Short mmCIF file of C-alpha atoms in Angstrom, two decimals:
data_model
loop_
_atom_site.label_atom_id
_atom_site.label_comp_id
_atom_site.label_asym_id
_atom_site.label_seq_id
_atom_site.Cartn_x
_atom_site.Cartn_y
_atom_site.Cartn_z
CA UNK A 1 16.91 7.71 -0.87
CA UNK A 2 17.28 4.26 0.26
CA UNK A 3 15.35 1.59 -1.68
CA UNK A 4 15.39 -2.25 -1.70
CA UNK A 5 14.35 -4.24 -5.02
CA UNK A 6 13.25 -8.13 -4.66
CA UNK A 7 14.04 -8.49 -8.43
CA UNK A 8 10.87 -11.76 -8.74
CA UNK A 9 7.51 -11.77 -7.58
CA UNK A 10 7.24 -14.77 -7.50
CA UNK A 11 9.32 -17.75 -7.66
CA UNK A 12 7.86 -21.54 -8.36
CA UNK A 13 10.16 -24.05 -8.01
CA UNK A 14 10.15 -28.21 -7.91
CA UNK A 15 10.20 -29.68 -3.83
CA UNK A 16 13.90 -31.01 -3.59
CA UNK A 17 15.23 -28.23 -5.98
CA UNK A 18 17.57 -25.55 -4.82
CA UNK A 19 16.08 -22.22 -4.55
CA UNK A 20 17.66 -18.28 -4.39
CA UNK A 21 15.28 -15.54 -3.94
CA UNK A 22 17.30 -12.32 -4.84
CA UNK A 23 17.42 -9.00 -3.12
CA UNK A 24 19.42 -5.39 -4.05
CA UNK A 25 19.18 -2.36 -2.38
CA UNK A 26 20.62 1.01 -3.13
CA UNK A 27 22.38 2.80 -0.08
CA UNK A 28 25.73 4.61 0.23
CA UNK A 29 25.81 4.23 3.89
CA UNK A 30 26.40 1.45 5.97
CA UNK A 31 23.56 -0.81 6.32
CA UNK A 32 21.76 -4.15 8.11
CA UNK A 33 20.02 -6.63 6.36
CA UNK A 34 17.21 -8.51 6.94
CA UNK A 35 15.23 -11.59 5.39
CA UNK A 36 11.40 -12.11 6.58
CA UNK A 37 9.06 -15.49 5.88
CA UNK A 38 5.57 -14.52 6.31
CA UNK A 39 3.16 -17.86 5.68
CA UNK A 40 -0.32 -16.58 5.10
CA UNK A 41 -2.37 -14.83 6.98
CA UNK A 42 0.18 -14.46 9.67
CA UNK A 43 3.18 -11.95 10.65
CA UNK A 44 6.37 -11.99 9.50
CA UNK A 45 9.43 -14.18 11.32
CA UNK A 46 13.11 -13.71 11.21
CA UNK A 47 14.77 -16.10 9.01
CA UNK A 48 17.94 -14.44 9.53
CA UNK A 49 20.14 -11.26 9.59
CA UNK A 50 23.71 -9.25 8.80
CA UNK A 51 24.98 -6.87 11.07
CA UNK A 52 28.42 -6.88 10.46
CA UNK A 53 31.39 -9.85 10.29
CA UNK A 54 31.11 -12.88 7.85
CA UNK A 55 29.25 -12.34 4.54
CA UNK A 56 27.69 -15.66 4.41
CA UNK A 57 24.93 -15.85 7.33
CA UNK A 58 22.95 -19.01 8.16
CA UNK A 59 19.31 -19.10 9.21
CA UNK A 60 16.47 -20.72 9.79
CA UNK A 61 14.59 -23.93 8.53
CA UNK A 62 17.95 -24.39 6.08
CA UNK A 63 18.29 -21.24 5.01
CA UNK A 64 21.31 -18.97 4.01
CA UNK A 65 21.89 -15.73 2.75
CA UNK A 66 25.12 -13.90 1.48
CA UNK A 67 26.41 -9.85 1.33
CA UNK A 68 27.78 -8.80 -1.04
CA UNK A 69 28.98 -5.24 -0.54
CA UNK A 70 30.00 -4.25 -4.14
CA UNK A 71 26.92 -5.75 -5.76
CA UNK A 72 24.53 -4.17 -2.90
CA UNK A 73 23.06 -7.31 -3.03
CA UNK A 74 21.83 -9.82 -0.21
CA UNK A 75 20.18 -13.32 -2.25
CA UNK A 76 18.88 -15.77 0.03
CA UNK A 77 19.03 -19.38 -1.19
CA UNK A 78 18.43 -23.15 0.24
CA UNK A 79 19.80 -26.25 -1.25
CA UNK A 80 16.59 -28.19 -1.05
CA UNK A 81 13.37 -26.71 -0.70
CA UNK A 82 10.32 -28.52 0.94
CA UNK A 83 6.51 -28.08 0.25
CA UNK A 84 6.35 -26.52 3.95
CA UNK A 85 8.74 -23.48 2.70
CA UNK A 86 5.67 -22.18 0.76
CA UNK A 87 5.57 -18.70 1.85
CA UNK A 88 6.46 -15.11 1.09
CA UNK A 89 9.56 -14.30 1.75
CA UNK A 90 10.84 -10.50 2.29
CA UNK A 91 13.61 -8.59 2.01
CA UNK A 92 14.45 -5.52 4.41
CA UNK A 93 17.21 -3.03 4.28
CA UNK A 94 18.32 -0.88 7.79
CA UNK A 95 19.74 2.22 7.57
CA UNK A 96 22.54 2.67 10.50
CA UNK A 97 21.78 5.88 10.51
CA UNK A 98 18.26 5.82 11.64
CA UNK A 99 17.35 2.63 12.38
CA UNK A 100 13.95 2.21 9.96
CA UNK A 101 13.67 -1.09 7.86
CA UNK A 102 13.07 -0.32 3.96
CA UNK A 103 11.27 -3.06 2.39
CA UNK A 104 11.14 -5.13 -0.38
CA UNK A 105 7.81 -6.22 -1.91
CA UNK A 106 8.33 -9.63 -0.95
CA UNK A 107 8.80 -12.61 -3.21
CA UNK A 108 6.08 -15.65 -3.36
CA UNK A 109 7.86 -19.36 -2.70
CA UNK A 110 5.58 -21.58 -4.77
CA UNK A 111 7.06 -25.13 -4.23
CA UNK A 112 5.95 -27.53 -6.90
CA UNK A 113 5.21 -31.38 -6.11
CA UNK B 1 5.87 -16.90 26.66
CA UNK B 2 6.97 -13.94 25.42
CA UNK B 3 5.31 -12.06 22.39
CA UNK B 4 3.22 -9.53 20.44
CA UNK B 5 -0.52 -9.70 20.42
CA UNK B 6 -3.11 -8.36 17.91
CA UNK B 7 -6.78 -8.27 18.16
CA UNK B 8 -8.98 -8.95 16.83
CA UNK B 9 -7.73 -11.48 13.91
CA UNK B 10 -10.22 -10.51 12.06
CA UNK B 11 -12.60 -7.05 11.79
CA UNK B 12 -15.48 -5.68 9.60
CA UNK B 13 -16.66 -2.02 9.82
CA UNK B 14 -18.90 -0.05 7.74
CA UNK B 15 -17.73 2.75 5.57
CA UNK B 16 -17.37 6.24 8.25
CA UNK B 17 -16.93 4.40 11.26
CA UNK B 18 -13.80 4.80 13.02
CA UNK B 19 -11.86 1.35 14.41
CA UNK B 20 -9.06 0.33 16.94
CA UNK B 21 -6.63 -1.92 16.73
CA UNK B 22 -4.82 -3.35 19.19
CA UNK B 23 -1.29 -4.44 20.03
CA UNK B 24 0.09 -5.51 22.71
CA UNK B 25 3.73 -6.75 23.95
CA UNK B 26 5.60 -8.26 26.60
CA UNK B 27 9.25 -8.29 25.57
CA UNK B 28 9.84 -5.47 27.48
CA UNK B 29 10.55 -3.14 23.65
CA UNK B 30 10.83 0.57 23.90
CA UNK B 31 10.15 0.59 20.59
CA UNK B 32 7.01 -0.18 18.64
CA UNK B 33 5.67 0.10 14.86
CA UNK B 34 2.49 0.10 13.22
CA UNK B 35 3.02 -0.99 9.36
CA UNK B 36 -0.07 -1.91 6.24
CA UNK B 37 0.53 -4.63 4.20
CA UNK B 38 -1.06 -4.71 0.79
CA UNK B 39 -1.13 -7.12 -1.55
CA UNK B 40 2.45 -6.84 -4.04
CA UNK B 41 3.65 -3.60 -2.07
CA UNK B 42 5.75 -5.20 0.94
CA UNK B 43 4.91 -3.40 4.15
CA UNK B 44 4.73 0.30 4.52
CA UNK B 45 5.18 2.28 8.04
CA UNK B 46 2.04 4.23 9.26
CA UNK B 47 3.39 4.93 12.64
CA UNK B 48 6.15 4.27 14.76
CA UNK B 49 6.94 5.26 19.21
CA UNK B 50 10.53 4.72 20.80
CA UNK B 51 8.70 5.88 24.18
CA UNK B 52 5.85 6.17 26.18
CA UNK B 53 3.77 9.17 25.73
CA UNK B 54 5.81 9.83 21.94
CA UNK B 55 5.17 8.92 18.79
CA UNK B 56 6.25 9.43 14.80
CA UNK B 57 4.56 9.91 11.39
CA UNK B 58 5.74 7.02 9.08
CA UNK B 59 5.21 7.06 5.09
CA UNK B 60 1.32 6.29 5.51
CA UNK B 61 -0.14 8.46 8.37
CA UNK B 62 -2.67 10.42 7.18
CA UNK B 63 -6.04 9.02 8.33
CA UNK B 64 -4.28 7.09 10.93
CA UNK B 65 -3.74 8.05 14.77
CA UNK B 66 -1.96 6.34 17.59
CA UNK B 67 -1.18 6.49 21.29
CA UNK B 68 1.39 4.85 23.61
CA UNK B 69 0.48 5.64 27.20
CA UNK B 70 2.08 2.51 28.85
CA UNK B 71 5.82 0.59 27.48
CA UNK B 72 3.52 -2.15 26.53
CA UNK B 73 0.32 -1.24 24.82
CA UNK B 74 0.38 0.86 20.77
CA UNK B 75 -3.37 1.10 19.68
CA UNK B 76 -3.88 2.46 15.96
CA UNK B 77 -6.95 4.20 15.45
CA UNK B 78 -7.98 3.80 11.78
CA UNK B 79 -10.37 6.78 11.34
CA UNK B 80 -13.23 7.71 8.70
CA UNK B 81 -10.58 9.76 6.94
CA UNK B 82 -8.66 7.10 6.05
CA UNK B 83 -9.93 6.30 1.70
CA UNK B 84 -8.95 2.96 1.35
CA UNK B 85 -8.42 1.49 5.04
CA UNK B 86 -9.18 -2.23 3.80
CA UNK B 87 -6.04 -3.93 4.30
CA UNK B 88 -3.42 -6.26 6.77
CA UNK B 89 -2.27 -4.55 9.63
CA UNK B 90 0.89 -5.60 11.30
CA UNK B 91 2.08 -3.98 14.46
CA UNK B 92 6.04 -5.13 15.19
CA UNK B 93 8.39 -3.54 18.22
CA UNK B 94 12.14 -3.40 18.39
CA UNK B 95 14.49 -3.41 22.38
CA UNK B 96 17.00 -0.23 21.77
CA UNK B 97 19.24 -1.89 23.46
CA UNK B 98 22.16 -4.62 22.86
CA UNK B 99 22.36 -4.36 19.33
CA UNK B 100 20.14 -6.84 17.78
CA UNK B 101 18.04 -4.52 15.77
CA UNK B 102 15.32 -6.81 14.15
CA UNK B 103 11.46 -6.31 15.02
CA UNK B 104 9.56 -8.92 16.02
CA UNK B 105 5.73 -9.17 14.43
CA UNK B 106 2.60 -9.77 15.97
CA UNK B 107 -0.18 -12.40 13.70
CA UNK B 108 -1.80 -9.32 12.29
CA UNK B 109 -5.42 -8.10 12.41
CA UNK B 110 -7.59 -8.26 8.40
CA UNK B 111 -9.60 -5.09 8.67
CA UNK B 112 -12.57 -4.92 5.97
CA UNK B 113 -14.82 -1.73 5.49
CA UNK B 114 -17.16 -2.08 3.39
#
């Protein structure tokens, strides 16, 4: 069975610091990843996505994430964080086969001033 | 604009009482989810429709029902059989078609039984 792992709960980390936020999931098909933001109390927003093509995929609000097949991992990371990226952030794993996303349990941004 | 809707934000029940909740879209999906959120366990999939007038068990659905009688409109019933229905309800939908495969979430609805 398919299964992702967001390997930190929670991440706290100094405004103007880089950040990565890591993600591994266990599948031995192909797959499409997914990372979520989800500030509180509201739904979840794209912050970006890889389908298939270049390993390194650019998002959102300065975000990036990169594949890596033989690691089964997907970490997403920013340079420089900013007090307003305070936020969960979650990881979510497609299986090809049947299109349902497998989620992580998320990962808490706390940005420190 | 284009979007998902949830209502209410916000909803207290007593304990036995059944509740709606509602979700609504105009992005023209065919597809349409129903997920919980609890605190530390990510989301988990109560029910899921890829169209009208059919609909799928997730991991979740006992004590649940749902409906989808129009493209736009997935109501989840949360009924008295339900243990522990406190929780953050997100409904999401997905188009079939053109390949981009991410769903797009509505704000969620805080249900509280007490």
């Amino acid at each position: 069975a398919q299964s992702v792992t967001q390997l930190d709960s929670q991440v706290p980390v100094f405004e103007e610091a880089p950040v990565e936020l890591r993600c591994n999931y266990s599948s031995s098909v192909s797959v499409y990843l997914f990372w979520y933001v989800q500030y509180p109390n509201q739904g979840l927003q794209l912050l970006l996505k890889y389908l298939s093509g270049s390993t390194l995929v650019k998002g959102i609000n300065g975000f990036e994430a990169e594949f890596n097949k033989s690691q089964t991992s997907f970490h997403l990371r920013k340079p420089s964080v900013h007090i307003s990226d305070t936020a969960e952030y979650f990881c979510a794993v497609m299986v090809a086969s049947n299109y349902q996303l497998i989620w992580g349990a998320g990962t808490k941004l706390i940005i420190k001033p | 604009d284009g979007g998902i809707t949830q209502s209410p934000k916000y909803l207290f029940r007593k304990e036995g009482q059944n509740v709606t909740l509602s979700c609504e879209q105009n992005l023209n999906h065919d597809a349409m989810y129903w997920y919980r959120q609890d605190p530390g366990q990510g989301l988990r999939l109560i029910y899921y429709s890829q169209i009208v007038n059919d609909f799928q068990k997730g991991d979740i659905a006992e004590g649940y029902s749902v409906s989808r009688e129009k493209k736009e409109s997935f109501p989840l019933t949360v009924t008295s059989a339900q243990k522990n229905p406190t929780a953050f309800y997100l409904c999401a939908s997905r188009g079939l078609a053109g390949g981009s495969y991410e769903q797009y979430f509505g704000p969620g609805t805080r249900l509280t039984v007490t």
